[in-house]
CSV table of C-alpha atoms in Angstrom, one decimal:
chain,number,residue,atom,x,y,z
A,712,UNK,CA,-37.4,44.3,-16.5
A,713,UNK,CA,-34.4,44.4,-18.5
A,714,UNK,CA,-32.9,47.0,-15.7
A,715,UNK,CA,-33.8,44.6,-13.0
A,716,UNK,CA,-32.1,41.3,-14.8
A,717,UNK,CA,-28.8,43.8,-14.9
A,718,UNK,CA,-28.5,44.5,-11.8
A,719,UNK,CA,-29.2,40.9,-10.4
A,720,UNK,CA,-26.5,39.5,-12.8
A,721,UNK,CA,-24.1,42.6,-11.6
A,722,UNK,CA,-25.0,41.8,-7.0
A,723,UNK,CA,-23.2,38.4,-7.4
A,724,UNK,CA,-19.7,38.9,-6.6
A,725,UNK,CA,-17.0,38.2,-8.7
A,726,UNK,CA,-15.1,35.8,-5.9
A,727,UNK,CA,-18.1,33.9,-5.6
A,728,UNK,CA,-18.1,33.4,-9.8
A,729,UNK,CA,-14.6,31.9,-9.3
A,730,UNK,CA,-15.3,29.9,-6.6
A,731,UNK,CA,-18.7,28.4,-8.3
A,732,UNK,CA,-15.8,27.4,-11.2
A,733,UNK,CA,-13.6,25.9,-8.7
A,734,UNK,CA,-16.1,23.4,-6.9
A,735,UNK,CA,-17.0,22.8,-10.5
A,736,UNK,CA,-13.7,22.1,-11.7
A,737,UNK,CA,-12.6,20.0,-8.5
A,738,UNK,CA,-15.4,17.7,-7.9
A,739,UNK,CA,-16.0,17.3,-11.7
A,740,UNK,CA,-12.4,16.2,-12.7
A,741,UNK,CA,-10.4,13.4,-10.8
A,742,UNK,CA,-7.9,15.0,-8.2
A,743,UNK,CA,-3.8,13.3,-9.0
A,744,UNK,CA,-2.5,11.0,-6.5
A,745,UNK,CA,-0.3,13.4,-4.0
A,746,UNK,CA,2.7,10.8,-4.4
A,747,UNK,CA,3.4,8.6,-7.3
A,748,UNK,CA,3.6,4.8,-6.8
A,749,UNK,CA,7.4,4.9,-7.0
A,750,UNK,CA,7.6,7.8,-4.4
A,751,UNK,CA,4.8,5.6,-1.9
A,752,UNK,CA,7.4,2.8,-2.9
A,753,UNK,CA,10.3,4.8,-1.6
A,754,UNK,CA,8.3,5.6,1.4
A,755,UNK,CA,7.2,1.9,2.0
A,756,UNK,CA,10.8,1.1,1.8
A,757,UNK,CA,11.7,3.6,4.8
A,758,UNK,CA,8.8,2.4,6.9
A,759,UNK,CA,10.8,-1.0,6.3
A,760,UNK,CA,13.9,0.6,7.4
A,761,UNK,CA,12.5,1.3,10.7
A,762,UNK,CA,12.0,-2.0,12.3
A,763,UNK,CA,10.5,-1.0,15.8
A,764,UNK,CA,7.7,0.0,13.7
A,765,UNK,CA,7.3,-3.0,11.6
A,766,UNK,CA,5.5,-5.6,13.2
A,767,UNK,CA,6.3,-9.4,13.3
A,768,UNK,CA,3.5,-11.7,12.8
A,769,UNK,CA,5.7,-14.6,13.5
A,770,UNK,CA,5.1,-13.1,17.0
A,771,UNK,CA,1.2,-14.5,16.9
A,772,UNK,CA,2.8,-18.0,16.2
A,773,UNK,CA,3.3,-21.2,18.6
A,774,UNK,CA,5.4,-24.0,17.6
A,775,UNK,CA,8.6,-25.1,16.5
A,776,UNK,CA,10.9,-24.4,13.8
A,777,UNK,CA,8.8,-23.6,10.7
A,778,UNK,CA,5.8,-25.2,12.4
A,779,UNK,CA,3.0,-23.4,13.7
A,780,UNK,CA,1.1,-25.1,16.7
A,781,UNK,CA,-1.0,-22.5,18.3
A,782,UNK,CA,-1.9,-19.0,16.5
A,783,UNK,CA,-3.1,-15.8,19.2
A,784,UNK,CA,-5.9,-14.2,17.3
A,785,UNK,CA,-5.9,-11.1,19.2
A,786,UNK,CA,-2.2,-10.3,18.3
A,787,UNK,CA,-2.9,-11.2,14.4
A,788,UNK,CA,-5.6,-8.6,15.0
A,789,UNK,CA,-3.4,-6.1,16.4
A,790,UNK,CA,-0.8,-6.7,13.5
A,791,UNK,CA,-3.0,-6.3,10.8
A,792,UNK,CA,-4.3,-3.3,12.6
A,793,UNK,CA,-0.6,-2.1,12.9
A,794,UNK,CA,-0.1,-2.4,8.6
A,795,UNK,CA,-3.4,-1.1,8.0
A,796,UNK,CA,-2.4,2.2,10.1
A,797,UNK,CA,0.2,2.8,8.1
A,798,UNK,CA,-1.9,3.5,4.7
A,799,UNK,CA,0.5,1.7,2.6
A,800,UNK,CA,-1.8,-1.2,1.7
A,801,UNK,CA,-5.0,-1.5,0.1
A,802,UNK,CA,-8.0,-3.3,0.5
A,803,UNK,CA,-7.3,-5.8,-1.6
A,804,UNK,CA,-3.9,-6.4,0.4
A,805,UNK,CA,-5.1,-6.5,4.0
A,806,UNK,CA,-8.3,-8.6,2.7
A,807,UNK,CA,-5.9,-11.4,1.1
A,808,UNK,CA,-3.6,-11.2,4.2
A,809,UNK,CA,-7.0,-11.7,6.3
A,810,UNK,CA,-7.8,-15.0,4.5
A,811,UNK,CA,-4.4,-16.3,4.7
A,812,UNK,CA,-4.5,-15.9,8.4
A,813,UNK,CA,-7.9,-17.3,8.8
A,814,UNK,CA,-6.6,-20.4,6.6
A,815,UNK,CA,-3.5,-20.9,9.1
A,816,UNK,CA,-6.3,-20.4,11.9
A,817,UNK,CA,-8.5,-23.2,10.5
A,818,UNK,CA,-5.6,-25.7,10.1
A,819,UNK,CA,-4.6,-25.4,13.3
A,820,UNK,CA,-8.5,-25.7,15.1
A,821,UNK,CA,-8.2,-29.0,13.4
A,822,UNK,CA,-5.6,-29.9,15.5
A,823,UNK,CA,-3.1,-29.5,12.5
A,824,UNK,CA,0.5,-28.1,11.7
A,825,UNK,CA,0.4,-25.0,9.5
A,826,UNK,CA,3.6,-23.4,8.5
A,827,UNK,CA,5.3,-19.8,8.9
A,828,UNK,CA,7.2,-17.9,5.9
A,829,UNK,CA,10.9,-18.6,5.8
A,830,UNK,CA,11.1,-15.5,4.0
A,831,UNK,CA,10.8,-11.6,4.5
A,832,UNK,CA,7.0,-10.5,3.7
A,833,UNK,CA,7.9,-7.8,1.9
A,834,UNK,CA,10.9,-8.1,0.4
A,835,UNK,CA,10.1,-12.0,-0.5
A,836,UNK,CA,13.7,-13.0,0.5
A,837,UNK,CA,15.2,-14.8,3.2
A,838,UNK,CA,18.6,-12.7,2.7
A,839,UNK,CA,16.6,-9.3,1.7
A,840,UNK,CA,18.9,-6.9,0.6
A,841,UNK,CA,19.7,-3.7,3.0
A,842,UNK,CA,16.9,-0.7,2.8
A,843,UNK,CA,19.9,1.5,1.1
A,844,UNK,CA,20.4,-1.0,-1.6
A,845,UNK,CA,16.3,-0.9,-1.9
A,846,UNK,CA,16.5,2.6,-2.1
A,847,UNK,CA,19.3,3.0,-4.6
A,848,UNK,CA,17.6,0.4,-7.0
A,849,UNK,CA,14.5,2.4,-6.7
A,850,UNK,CA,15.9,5.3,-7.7
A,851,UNK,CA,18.1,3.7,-10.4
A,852,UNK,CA,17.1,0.5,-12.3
A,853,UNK,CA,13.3,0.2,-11.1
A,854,UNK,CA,10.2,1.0,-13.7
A,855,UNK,CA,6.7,2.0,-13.3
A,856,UNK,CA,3.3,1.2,-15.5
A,857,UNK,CA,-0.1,3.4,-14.7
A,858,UNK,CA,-3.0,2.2,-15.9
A,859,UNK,CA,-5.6,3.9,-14.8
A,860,UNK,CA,-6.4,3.1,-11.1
A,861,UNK,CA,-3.2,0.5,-11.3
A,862,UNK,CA,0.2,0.9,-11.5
A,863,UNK,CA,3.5,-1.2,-11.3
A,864,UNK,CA,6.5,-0.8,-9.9
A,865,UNK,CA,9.4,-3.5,-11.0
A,866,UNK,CA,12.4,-3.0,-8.8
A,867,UNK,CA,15.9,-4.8,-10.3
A,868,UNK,CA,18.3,-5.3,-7.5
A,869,UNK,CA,21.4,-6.2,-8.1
A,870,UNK,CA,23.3,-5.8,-4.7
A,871,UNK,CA,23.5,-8.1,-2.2
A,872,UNK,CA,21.9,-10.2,-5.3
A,873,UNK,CA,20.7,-9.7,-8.5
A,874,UNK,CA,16.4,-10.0,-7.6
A,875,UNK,CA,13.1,-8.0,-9.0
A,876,UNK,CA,11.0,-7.4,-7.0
A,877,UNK,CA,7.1,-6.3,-8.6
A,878,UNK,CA,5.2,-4.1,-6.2
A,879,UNK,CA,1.6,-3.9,-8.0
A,880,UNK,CA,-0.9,-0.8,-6.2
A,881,UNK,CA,-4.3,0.3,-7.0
A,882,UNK,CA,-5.0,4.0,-6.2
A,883,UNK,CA,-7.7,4.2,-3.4
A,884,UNK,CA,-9.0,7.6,-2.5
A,885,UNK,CA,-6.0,9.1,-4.8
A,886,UNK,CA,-3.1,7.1,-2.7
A,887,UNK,CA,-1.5,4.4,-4.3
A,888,UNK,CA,-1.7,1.7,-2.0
A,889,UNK,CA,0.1,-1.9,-2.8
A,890,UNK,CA,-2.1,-4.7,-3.5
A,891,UNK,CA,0.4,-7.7,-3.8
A,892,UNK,CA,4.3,-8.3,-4.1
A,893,UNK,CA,6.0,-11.1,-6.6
A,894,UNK,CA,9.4,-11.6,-7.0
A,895,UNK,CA,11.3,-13.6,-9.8
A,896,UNK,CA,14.9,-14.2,-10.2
C-alpha cells in the first residue's frame, strides 16, 4: 500500500503542482488595479483632449440661453451611453448623472424651465484650463489618497488660474473609475 500511495503522489506532474498554486494564489488574493487613479486621471484628461470624442449633452437641450425648454431623451441616452463606453466612470457616476437628467426631464413634462451648466462638466470651469496645463499639474502639483476601494486625486492648477480640482474614483473590477468631481478655489 505504501508502494502504491508513492507512485500516485509521484504521476501528478510537476506543472500541474504549480499551476494548482497559481489558481490558488490568483483567485485567493485581490489582483492590483492595472493603472493607478492618477495614471486613469492622466488618461481621462486625454480623452478630454480629444473633443470629437467627447460628447455634448447640451446637444439633447431645447431652449434659450441658459434655459432648457424641451430635452430629446434618446440623445441623453446615447450620451450617457457614449461616457459609459469609455470605462472612465463608475456606477456611482453614470447613476448620479441618470437622476440629474431624469430631474431636468421631470421639470420640463411639467411644462417648466430647467437650466443647463454654464460650466465645463468635467473640469467644473467655465474658462477650464488647456489639457497641457491639466496634464502638467497632474504630473507636478496633484496628490492621491487610496483607501481601500477609494482613492483621491486633488489636482492644483495654477495656469490659466490658480483652481483644484478633486477627482474622487472607486475601483470597480480593479479599474479605478471616477465617481464625482468638486472643485474649490
Amino acid at each position: 500500500m505504501l508502494a502504491k500511495e508513492y507512485r500516485l503522489k509521484h504521476l501528478i506532474n510537476p506543472s500541474l503542482k504549480i499551476w494548482g498554486i497559481y489558481c490558488f494564489v490568483a483567485f485567493a488574493i485581490p489582483l492590483h488595479a492595472q493603472q493607478t487613479p492618477q495614471q486613469r486621471l492622466g488618461k481621462f484628461f486625454s480623452w478630454l483632449g480629444k473633443p470629437a470624442q467627447v460628447p455634448d449633452e447640451n446637444e439633447c437641450f431645447e431652449g434659450e440661453g441658459m434655459d432648457i425648454t424641451k430635452i430629446n431623451p434618446k440623445c441623453l441616452q446615447n450620451y450617457l451611453s457614449v461616457i459609459e463606453k469609455t470605462g472612465l466612470f463608475s456606477s456611482i457616476y453614470l447613476r448620479n448623472l441618470k437622476n440629474e437628467f431624469k430631474v431636468k426631464q421631470s421639470v420640463v413634462a411639467k411644462k417648466e424651465i430647467a437650466e443647463r451648466l454654464d460650466y465645463d462638466r468635467y473640469l467644473l470651469s467655465q474658462d477650464p484650463p488647456t489639457i497641457a496645463q491639466l496634464l502638467y499639474a497632474l504630473k507636478n502639483s496633484s496628490s492621491t489618497k487610496i483607501d481601500k476601494t477609494k482613492a483621491t486625486v486633488t489636482v492644483n492648477i495654477k495656469k490659466p488660474y490658480i483652481h483644484t480640482l478633486i477627482y474622487k474614483f472607486d475601483l470597480e473590477e480593479n479599474i479605478w473609475k471616477i465617481s464625482s468631481i468638486e472643485s474649490k478655489e
